[in-house]
PDB file of C-alpha atoms in Angstrom:
ATOM      1  CA  MET A   1      14.121  21.027   6.367  1.00 69.00           C
ATOM      2  CA  PRO A   2      12.978  22.590   3.082  1.00 89.00           C
ATOM      3  CA  TYR A   3      10.336  19.979   2.277  1.00 97.00           C
ATOM      4  CA  THR A   4       7.356  18.719   4.247  1.00 98.00           C
ATOM      5  CA  LEU A   5       5.031  15.762   3.635  1.00 98.00           C
ATOM      6  CA  LYS A   6       1.889  14.832   5.543  1.00 98.00           C
ATOM      7  CA  VAL A   7       0.751  11.190   5.651  1.00 98.00           C
ATOM      8  CA  ALA A   8      -2.788   9.954   6.215  1.00 98.00           C
ATOM      9  CA  HIS A   9      -2.612   6.649   8.092  1.00 98.00           C
ATOM     10  CA  LEU A  10      -5.972   5.136   7.173  1.00 97.00           C
ATOM     11  CA  TYR A  11      -7.549   3.254  10.092  1.00 97.00           C
ATOM     12  CA  GLY A  12      -4.172   2.944  11.777  1.00 94.00           C
ATOM     13  CA  ASP A  13      -5.896   2.096  15.064  1.00 93.00           C
ATOM     14  CA  LEU A  14      -7.698  -0.889  13.513  1.00 94.00           C
ATOM     15  CA  MET A  15      -5.698  -2.056  10.509  1.00 93.00           C
ATOM     16  CA  ASN A  16      -2.306  -2.868  12.018  1.00 86.00           C
ATOM     17  CA  THR A  17      -2.469  -6.606  12.626  1.00 80.00           C
ATOM     18  CA  TYR A  18       0.924  -7.416  11.143  1.00 78.00           C
ATOM     19  CA  GLY A  19       2.978  -4.508  12.459  1.00 81.00           C
ATOM     20  CA  ASP A  20       2.308  -2.402   9.404  1.00 85.00           C
ATOM     21  CA  ILE A  21       2.958   0.734  11.477  1.00 90.00           C
ATOM     22  CA  GLY A  22       6.566  -0.109  10.670  1.00 94.00           C
ATOM     23  CA  ASN A  23       5.997   1.275   7.184  1.00 96.00           C
ATOM     24  CA  ILE A  24       5.344   4.716   8.663  1.00 96.00           C
ATOM     25  CA  LEU A  25       8.539   4.436  10.715  1.00 95.00           C
ATOM     26  CA  VAL A  26      10.564   3.487   7.645  1.00 96.00           C
ATOM     27  CA  LEU A  27       9.098   6.341   5.602  1.00 97.00           C
ATOM     28  CA  ASN A  28      10.097   8.723   8.364  1.00 97.00           C
ATOM     29  CA  TYR A  29      13.623   7.248   8.451  1.00 96.00           C
ATOM     30  CA  TYR A  30      14.200   7.790   4.733  1.00 96.00           C
ATOM     31  CA  ALA A  31      12.415  11.143   4.742  1.00 97.00           C
ATOM     32  CA  LYS A  32      15.006  12.478   7.188  1.00 96.00           C
ATOM     33  CA  LYS A  33      17.810  11.277   4.916  1.00 95.00           C
ATOM     34  CA  MET A  34      16.100  13.127   2.041  1.00 96.00           C
ATOM     35  CA  ASN A  35      15.854  16.351   4.055  1.00 95.00           C
ATOM     36  CA  VAL A  36      12.075  15.998   4.359  1.00 97.00           C
ATOM     37  CA  GLU A  37       9.987  16.594   7.462  1.00 97.00           C
ATOM     38  CA  LEU A  38       7.326  13.886   7.477  1.00 98.00           C
ATOM     39  CA  THR A  39       4.313  13.897   9.798  1.00 97.00           C
ATOM     40  CA  SER A  40       1.430  11.453   9.983  1.00 97.00           C
ATOM     41  CA  GLU A  41      -2.006  11.237  11.526  1.00 97.00           C
ATOM     42  CA  ILE A  42      -4.600   8.512  11.779  1.00 97.00           C
ATOM     43  CA  VAL A  43      -7.814   8.914   9.798  1.00 98.00           C
ATOM     44  CA  SER A  44     -10.252   6.412  11.294  1.00 98.00           C
ATOM     45  CA  LEU A  45     -13.941   5.767  11.957  1.00 97.00           C
ATOM     46  CA  LYS A  46     -16.312   8.679  11.361  1.00 97.00           C
ATOM     47  CA  GLN A  47     -13.433  10.951  10.386  1.00 97.00           C
ATOM     48  CA  PRO A  48     -13.319  12.554   6.930  1.00 97.00           C
ATOM     49  CA  PHE A  49     -10.499  12.015   4.489  1.00 98.00           C
ATOM     50  CA  GLU A  50      -9.516  15.383   3.031  1.00 97.00           C
ATOM     51  CA  PRO A  51      -7.615  14.835  -0.244  1.00 97.00           C
ATOM     52  CA  ALA A  52      -5.983  18.269  -0.319  1.00 97.00           C
ATOM     53  CA  LYS A  53      -4.629  17.847   3.211  1.00 98.00           C
ATOM     54  CA  TYR A  54      -2.366  14.865   2.546  1.00 98.00           C
ATOM     55  CA  ASP A  55       0.652  14.217   0.352  1.00 98.00           C
ATOM     56  CA  LEU A  56       0.834  10.475   0.984  1.00 98.00           C
ATOM     57  CA  ALA A  57      -1.510   7.809   2.365  1.00 98.00           C
ATOM     58  CA  PHE A  58      -0.929   4.451   3.991  1.00 98.00           C
ATOM     59  CA  PHE A  59      -3.546   1.718   4.480  1.00 97.00           C
ATOM     60  CA  GLY A  60      -2.462  -1.360   6.461  1.00 95.00           C
ATOM     61  CA  GLY A  61      -3.895  -4.838   6.965  1.00 91.00           C
ATOM     62  CA  GLY A  62      -6.284  -6.324   9.496  1.00 86.00           C
ATOM     63  CA  GLN A  63      -8.314  -9.394  10.331  1.00 84.00           C
ATOM     64  CA  ASP A  64     -11.825  -9.998   8.999  1.00 82.00           C
ATOM     65  CA  TYR A  65     -13.504  -8.569  12.101  1.00 87.00           C
ATOM     66  CA  GLU A  66     -11.761  -5.209  11.736  1.00 90.00           C
ATOM     67  CA  GLN A  67     -12.103  -5.243   7.969  1.00 90.00           C
ATOM     68  CA  VAL A  68     -15.882  -5.610   8.185  1.00 92.00           C
ATOM     69  CA  ILE A  69     -16.049  -2.570  10.466  1.00 95.00           C
ATOM     70  CA  VAL A  70     -13.766  -0.575   8.185  1.00 96.00           C
ATOM     71  CA  SER A  71     -15.590  -1.680   5.022  1.00 96.00           C
ATOM     72  CA  LYS A  72     -18.774  -0.040   6.279  1.00 96.00           C
ATOM     73  CA  ASP A  73     -17.143   3.191   7.414  1.00 98.00           C
ATOM     74  CA  ILE A  74     -14.930   3.636   4.367  1.00 98.00           C
ATOM     75  CA  GLN A  75     -17.944   3.912   2.066  1.00 98.00           C
ATOM     76  CA  GLY A  76     -18.335   7.439   3.458  1.00 98.00           C
ATOM     77  CA  LYS A  77     -14.782   8.217   2.340  1.00 98.00           C
ATOM     78  CA  LYS A  78     -15.131   6.540  -1.064  1.00 98.00           C
ATOM     79  CA  GLU A  79     -15.598   9.692  -3.117  1.00 98.00           C
ATOM     80  CA  ASP A  80     -12.710  11.577  -1.543  1.00 98.00           C
ATOM     81  CA  LEU A  81     -10.320   8.600  -1.594  1.00 98.00           C
ATOM     82  CA  THR A  82     -11.146   7.913  -5.231  1.00 98.00           C
ATOM     83  CA  ALA A  83     -10.598  11.577  -6.116  1.00 98.00           C
ATOM     84  CA  TYR A  84      -7.229  11.506  -4.339  1.00 98.00           C
ATOM     85  CA  ILE A  85      -6.171   8.377  -6.216  1.00 98.00           C
ATOM     86  CA  GLU A  86      -7.357   9.617  -9.609  1.00 98.00           C
ATOM     87  CA  ASP A  87      -5.486  12.885  -9.035  1.00 98.00           C
ATOM     88  CA  GLY A  88      -2.250  10.939  -8.645  1.00 98.00           C
ATOM     89  CA  GLY A  89      -2.109  10.861  -4.870  1.00 98.00           C
ATOM     90  CA  PRO A  90       0.561   8.388  -3.687  1.00 98.00           C
ATOM     91  CA  MET A  91      -0.583   5.537  -1.465  1.00 98.00           C
ATOM     92  CA  LEU A  92       0.767   2.279  -0.071  1.00 98.00           C
ATOM     93  CA  ALA A  93      -1.887  -0.341   0.710  1.00 97.00           C
ATOM     94  CA  ILE A  94      -1.134  -3.667   2.388  1.00 96.00           C
ATOM     95  CA  CYS A  95      -3.277  -6.823   2.533  1.00 94.00           C
ATOM     96  CA  GLY A  96      -6.678  -5.792   3.936  1.00 94.00           C
ATOM     97  CA  GLY A  97      -6.167  -2.207   2.817  1.00 96.00           C
ATOM     98  CA  TYR A  98      -5.278  -3.506  -0.642  1.00 97.00           C
ATOM     99  CA  GLN A  99      -8.447  -5.594  -0.717  1.00 96.00           C
ATOM    100  CA  LEU A 100     -10.723  -2.769   0.446  1.00 97.00           C
ATOM    101  CA  LEU A 101      -9.525  -0.429  -2.301  1.00 98.00           C
ATOM    102  CA  GLY A 102     -10.910  -2.952  -4.794  1.00 98.00           C
ATOM    103  CA  GLN A 103     -14.426  -4.037  -5.665  1.00 98.00           C
ATOM    104  CA  TYR A 104     -14.952  -6.623  -2.930  1.00 96.00           C
ATOM    105  CA  TYR A 105     -13.400  -9.517  -1.106  1.00 94.00           C
ATOM    106  CA  ILE A 106     -14.841 -12.767   0.194  1.00 91.00           C
ATOM    107  CA  GLY A 107     -14.173 -13.340   3.889  1.00 82.00           C
ATOM    108  CA  ALA A 108     -13.112 -16.651   5.397  1.00 75.00           C
ATOM    109  CA  ASP A 109     -16.736 -17.394   6.295  1.00 80.00           C
ATOM    110  CA  GLY A 110     -17.930 -16.729   2.738  1.00 84.00           C
ATOM    111  CA  GLU A 111     -19.305 -13.250   3.415  1.00 86.00           C
ATOM    112  CA  ARG A 112     -18.930 -10.796   0.531  1.00 92.00           C
ATOM    113  CA  ILE A 113     -17.382  -7.638   1.954  1.00 92.00           C
ATOM    114  CA  LYS A 114     -17.718  -4.471  -0.088  1.00 95.00           C
ATOM    115  CA  GLY A 115     -14.722  -2.395  -1.092  1.00 97.00           C
ATOM    116  CA  ILE A 116     -14.794   1.115  -2.542  1.00 98.00           C
ATOM    117  CA  SER A 117     -13.953   0.134  -6.160  1.00 98.00           C
ATOM    118  CA  ALA A 118     -11.313   2.851  -6.393  1.00 98.00           C
ATOM    119  CA  LEU A 119      -9.209   0.114  -8.002  1.00 98.00           C
ATOM    120  CA  PRO A 120     -10.704  -2.584 -10.257  1.00 98.00           C
ATOM    121  CA  HIS A 121      -9.352  -5.747  -8.595  1.00 98.00           C
ATOM    122  CA  TYR A 122     -11.444  -8.213  -6.587  1.00 97.00           C
ATOM    123  CA  THR A 123     -10.570 -10.883  -4.041  1.00 97.00           C
ATOM    124  CA  LYS A 124     -11.919 -14.380  -3.525  1.00 96.00           C
ATOM    125  CA  SER A 125     -11.297 -16.716  -0.583  1.00 92.00           C
ATOM    126  CA  GLN A 126      -9.480 -20.030  -0.291  1.00 91.00           C
ATOM    127  CA  ASP A 127     -11.114 -22.976   1.448  1.00 87.00           C
ATOM    128  CA  ASN A 128      -9.190 -23.902   4.601  1.00 84.00           C
ATOM    129  CA  HIS A 129      -5.898 -22.697   3.173  1.00 91.00           C
ATOM    130  CA  ARG A 130      -3.568 -19.702   3.303  1.00 93.00           C
ATOM    131  CA  PHE A 131      -0.518 -18.519   1.405  1.00 96.00           C
ATOM    132  CA  ILE A 132       2.169 -18.258   4.081  1.00 96.00           C
ATOM    133  CA  GLY A 133       5.913 -17.902   3.707  1.00 96.00           C
ATOM    134  CA  ASP A 134       8.784 -15.952   2.240  1.00 97.00           C
ATOM    135  CA  ILE A 135       8.252 -14.395  -1.161  1.00 97.00           C
ATOM    136  CA  VAL A 136      10.472 -12.734  -3.762  1.00 98.00           C
ATOM    137  CA  ILE A 137       9.214 -10.639  -6.677  1.00 98.00           C
ATOM    138  CA  LYS A 138      10.750  -8.522  -9.430  1.00 98.00           C
ATOM    139  CA  ASN A 139       9.391  -5.187 -10.625  1.00 97.00           C
ATOM    140  CA  VAL A 140       9.796  -5.050 -14.403  1.00 94.00           C
ATOM    141  CA  GLU A 141       9.732  -1.245 -14.570  1.00 94.00           C
ATOM    142  CA  THR A 142      12.612  -0.603 -12.154  1.00 94.00           C
ATOM    143  CA  ASP A 143      14.314  -4.014 -12.396  1.00 95.00           C
ATOM    144  CA  GLN A 144      14.264  -4.043  -8.584  1.00 95.00           C
ATOM    145  CA  THR A 145      13.796  -7.230  -6.593  1.00 96.00           C
ATOM    146  CA  TYR A 146      11.582  -7.076  -3.503  1.00 97.00           C
ATOM    147  CA  HIS A 147      11.746  -9.545  -0.615  1.00 96.00           C
ATOM    148  CA  GLY A 148       9.014 -10.133   1.931  1.00 95.00           C
ATOM    149  CA  PHE A 149       6.682 -12.425   3.832  1.00 96.00           C
ATOM    150  CA  GLU A 150       3.117 -13.210   2.785  1.00 95.00           C
ATOM    151  CA  ASN A 151       0.269 -14.460   4.958  1.00 93.00           C
ATOM    152  CA  HIS A 152      -3.156 -14.235   3.314  1.00 93.00           C
ATOM    153  CA  ASN A 153      -6.241 -16.258   2.569  1.00 91.00           C
ATOM    154  CA  GLY A 154      -7.325 -13.990  -0.270  1.00 93.00           C
ATOM    155  CA  LEU A 155      -7.002 -14.669  -3.986  1.00 96.00           C
ATOM    156  CA  THR A 156      -6.765 -11.299  -5.715  1.00 98.00           C
ATOM    157  CA  PHE A 157      -7.248 -10.787  -9.444  1.00 98.00           C
ATOM    158  CA  LEU A 158      -6.196  -7.515 -11.050  1.00 98.00           C
ATOM    159  CA  GLY A 159      -8.432  -5.470 -13.311  1.00 97.00           C
ATOM    160  CA  GLU A 160      -8.110  -3.095 -16.233  1.00 96.00           C
ATOM    161  CA  GLY A 161      -5.517  -0.379 -15.693  1.00 96.00           C
ATOM    162  CA  GLU A 162      -3.681  -2.275 -12.960  1.00 98.00           C
ATOM    163  CA  ARG A 163      -0.294  -3.910 -13.266  1.00 98.00           C
ATOM    164  CA  PRO A 164       1.535  -6.072 -10.724  1.00 98.00           C
ATOM    165  CA  LEU A 165       3.906  -4.584  -8.200  1.00 98.00           C
ATOM    166  CA  GLY A 166       6.112  -7.460  -9.268  1.00 98.00           C
ATOM    167  CA  ASN A 167       6.286 -10.854 -10.915  1.00 98.00           C
ATOM    168  CA  VAL A 168       6.693 -13.763  -8.507  1.00 98.00           C
ATOM    169  CA  ILE A 169      10.115 -15.405  -8.455  1.00 98.00           C
ATOM    170  CA  SER A 170       9.321 -17.561  -5.425  1.00 98.00           C
ATOM    171  CA  GLY A 171       6.198 -17.698  -3.302  1.00 97.00           C
ATOM    172  CA  HIS A 172       2.533 -17.417  -4.227  1.00 98.00           C
ATOM    173  CA  GLY A 173       1.619 -13.764  -4.799  1.00 97.00           C
ATOM    174  CA  ASN A 174      -1.857 -12.465  -5.517  1.00 97.00           C
ATOM    175  CA  ASN A 175      -3.527 -15.755  -6.332  1.00 97.00           C
ATOM    176  CA  GLY A 176      -0.950 -18.496  -6.910  1.00 96.00           C
ATOM    177  CA  GLU A 177      -1.964 -18.719 -10.562  1.00 96.00           C
ATOM    178  CA  ASP A 178      -0.770 -15.808 -12.689  1.00 97.00           C
ATOM    179  CA  LYS A 179       2.586 -15.073 -10.996  1.00 97.00           C
ATOM    180  CA  SER A 180       1.529 -11.543 -10.078  1.00 98.00           C
ATOM    181  CA  GLU A 181       2.011  -9.925  -6.670  1.00 98.00           C
ATOM    182  CA  GLY A 182       0.430  -6.707  -5.546  1.00 98.00           C
ATOM    183  CA  ALA A 183      -0.792  -3.969  -7.823  1.00 98.00           C
ATOM    184  CA  ILE A 184       0.148  -0.561  -9.159  1.00 98.00           C
ATOM    185  CA  TYR A 185      -2.546   1.862 -10.278  1.00 98.00           C
ATOM    186  CA  LYS A 186      -1.490   5.434 -11.026  1.00 98.00           C
ATOM    187  CA  ASN A 187       0.544   6.250  -7.878  1.00 98.00           C
ATOM    188  CA  VAL A 188      -1.033   3.588  -5.651  1.00 98.00           C
ATOM    189  CA  PHE A 189       1.190   0.654  -4.671  1.00 98.00           C
ATOM    190  CA  CYS A 190      -0.461  -2.439  -3.193  1.00 98.00           C
ATOM    191  CA  SER A 191       1.003  -5.642  -1.781  1.00 98.00           C
ATOM    192  CA  TYR A 192       0.450  -8.652   0.471  1.00 96.00           C
ATOM    193  CA  PHE A 193       3.955  -8.243   1.937  1.00 96.00           C
ATOM    194  CA  HIS A 194       4.062  -8.013   5.707  1.00 91.00           C
ATOM    195  CA  GLY A 195       7.109  -7.564   7.806  1.00 81.00           C
ATOM    196  CA  PRO A 196       6.658  -4.597   7.012  1.00 93.00           C
ATOM    197  CA  ILE A 197       7.415  -4.312   3.299  1.00 95.00           C
ATOM    198  CA  LEU A 198       9.389  -1.056   3.439  1.00 96.00           C
ATOM    199  CA  ALA A 199      11.772  -2.283   6.138  1.00 94.00           C
ATOM    200  CA  ARG A 200      13.284  -4.762   3.681  1.00 94.00           C
ATOM    201  CA  ASN A 201      12.698  -2.792   0.499  1.00 96.00           C
ATOM    202  CA  GLY A 202      13.969   0.732   0.994  1.00 96.00           C
ATOM    203  CA  GLU A 203      13.930   1.485  -2.728  1.00 96.00           C
ATOM    204  CA  LEU A 204      10.144   1.263  -2.631  1.00 97.00           C
ATOM    205  CA  ALA A 205      10.061   3.697   0.300  1.00 97.00           C
ATOM    206  CA  LYS A 206      12.287   6.048  -1.702  1.00 97.00           C
ATOM    207  CA  ARG A 207       9.977   5.724  -4.701  1.00 97.00           C
ATOM    208  CA  LEU A 208       6.919   6.617  -2.622  1.00 98.00           C
ATOM    209  CA  LEU A 209       8.613   9.642  -1.087  1.00 98.00           C
ATOM    210  CA  LEU A 210       9.927  10.913  -4.425  1.00 98.00           C
ATOM    211  CA  THR A 211       6.497  10.494  -5.990  1.00 98.00           C
ATOM    212  CA  ALA A 212       4.942  12.558  -3.203  1.00 98.00           C
ATOM    213  CA  LEU A 213       7.660  15.219  -3.422  1.00 98.00           C
ATOM    214  CA  LYS A 214       7.381  15.598  -7.194  1.00 97.00           C
ATOM    215  CA  ARG A 215       3.612  15.944  -6.917  1.00 98.00           C
ATOM    216  CA  LYS A 216       3.778  18.569  -4.150  1.00 98.00           C
ATOM    217  CA  TYR A 217       6.868  20.410  -5.412  1.00 97.00           C
ATOM    218  CA  PRO A 218       6.714  20.057  -9.224  1.00 96.00           C
ATOM    219  CA  THR A 219       9.423  22.682  -9.890  1.00 96.00           C
ATOM    220  CA  ALA A 220      11.822  21.672  -7.105  1.00 95.00           C
ATOM    221  CA  ASP A 221      15.334  20.409  -7.775  1.00 95.00           C
ATOM    222  CA  LEU A 222      15.250  16.949  -6.199  1.00 96.00           C
ATOM    223  CA  GLU A 223      18.594  15.742  -7.517  1.00 95.00           C
ATOM    224  CA  GLN A 224      19.933  15.203  -3.996  1.00 93.00           C
ATOM    225  CA  GLN A 225      16.885  13.115  -3.072  1.00 95.00           C
ATOM    226  CA  GLU A 226      17.105  11.111  -6.290  1.00 94.00           C
ATOM    227  CA  LYS A 227      20.717  10.203  -5.509  1.00 94.00           C
ATOM    228  CA  LEU A 228      19.934   8.742  -2.079  1.00 92.00           C
ATOM    229  CA  ILE A 229      21.517   5.296  -1.952  1.00 89.00           C
ATOM    230  CA  VAL A 230      19.338   2.656  -0.331  1.00 90.00           C
ATOM    231  CA  LYS A 231      21.127  -0.467   0.811  1.00 78.00           C
ATOM    232  CA  PRO A 232      19.222  -3.795   0.777  1.00 72.00           C
ATOM    233  CA  THR A 233      18.434  -5.199   4.227  1.00 72.00           C
ATOM    234  CA  TYR A 234      17.454  -8.732   3.233  1.00 68.00           C
TER     235      TYR A 234
END
């Protein structure tokens, strides 16, 4: 295969409560169809994140117990993760990973848990309530509709420079108020979709892979990869 991509699976041994490892499997599936050899490795506790080593990053979700552990360790990776993001490094972040990229989130017990502020959003907590159920959103940039399942206590509010992954057609989204779901900042894509998100939304997987390829191989002819047809699975 003429192209190679290396994925950093951030805290993949801790942040995988909702089967988010499936996103890695789906990326690998579409990578093969795009003639790309994709490899991944877990970057976890007390391990450095090396921005130049990775072409793509994935950060899954977890429960509060794991998130507290990760929130402390990830402060040591803050500078390198922020540099990677600001340099246009592609990343997919789901639920807890999404929250920890922001300023902070409030846990179910009211504890304020520190993020790395690589993205400007913040997350509050609901009292004895969760957003659970099927959700449908539409991305205004691509006109694509994404289908998924949400299950989160958090109420996330986007900040300057962020835009939603999509506008809510049905479901709750980030906070149940402003009809936004997820976030896009530079080449970082965030969402509360579990399931995992890429299994039902292959166009998003294709977008992530193309973004990584164009960044790593800026002069390559990727016409064949651009033409890959992704059939909806919902």
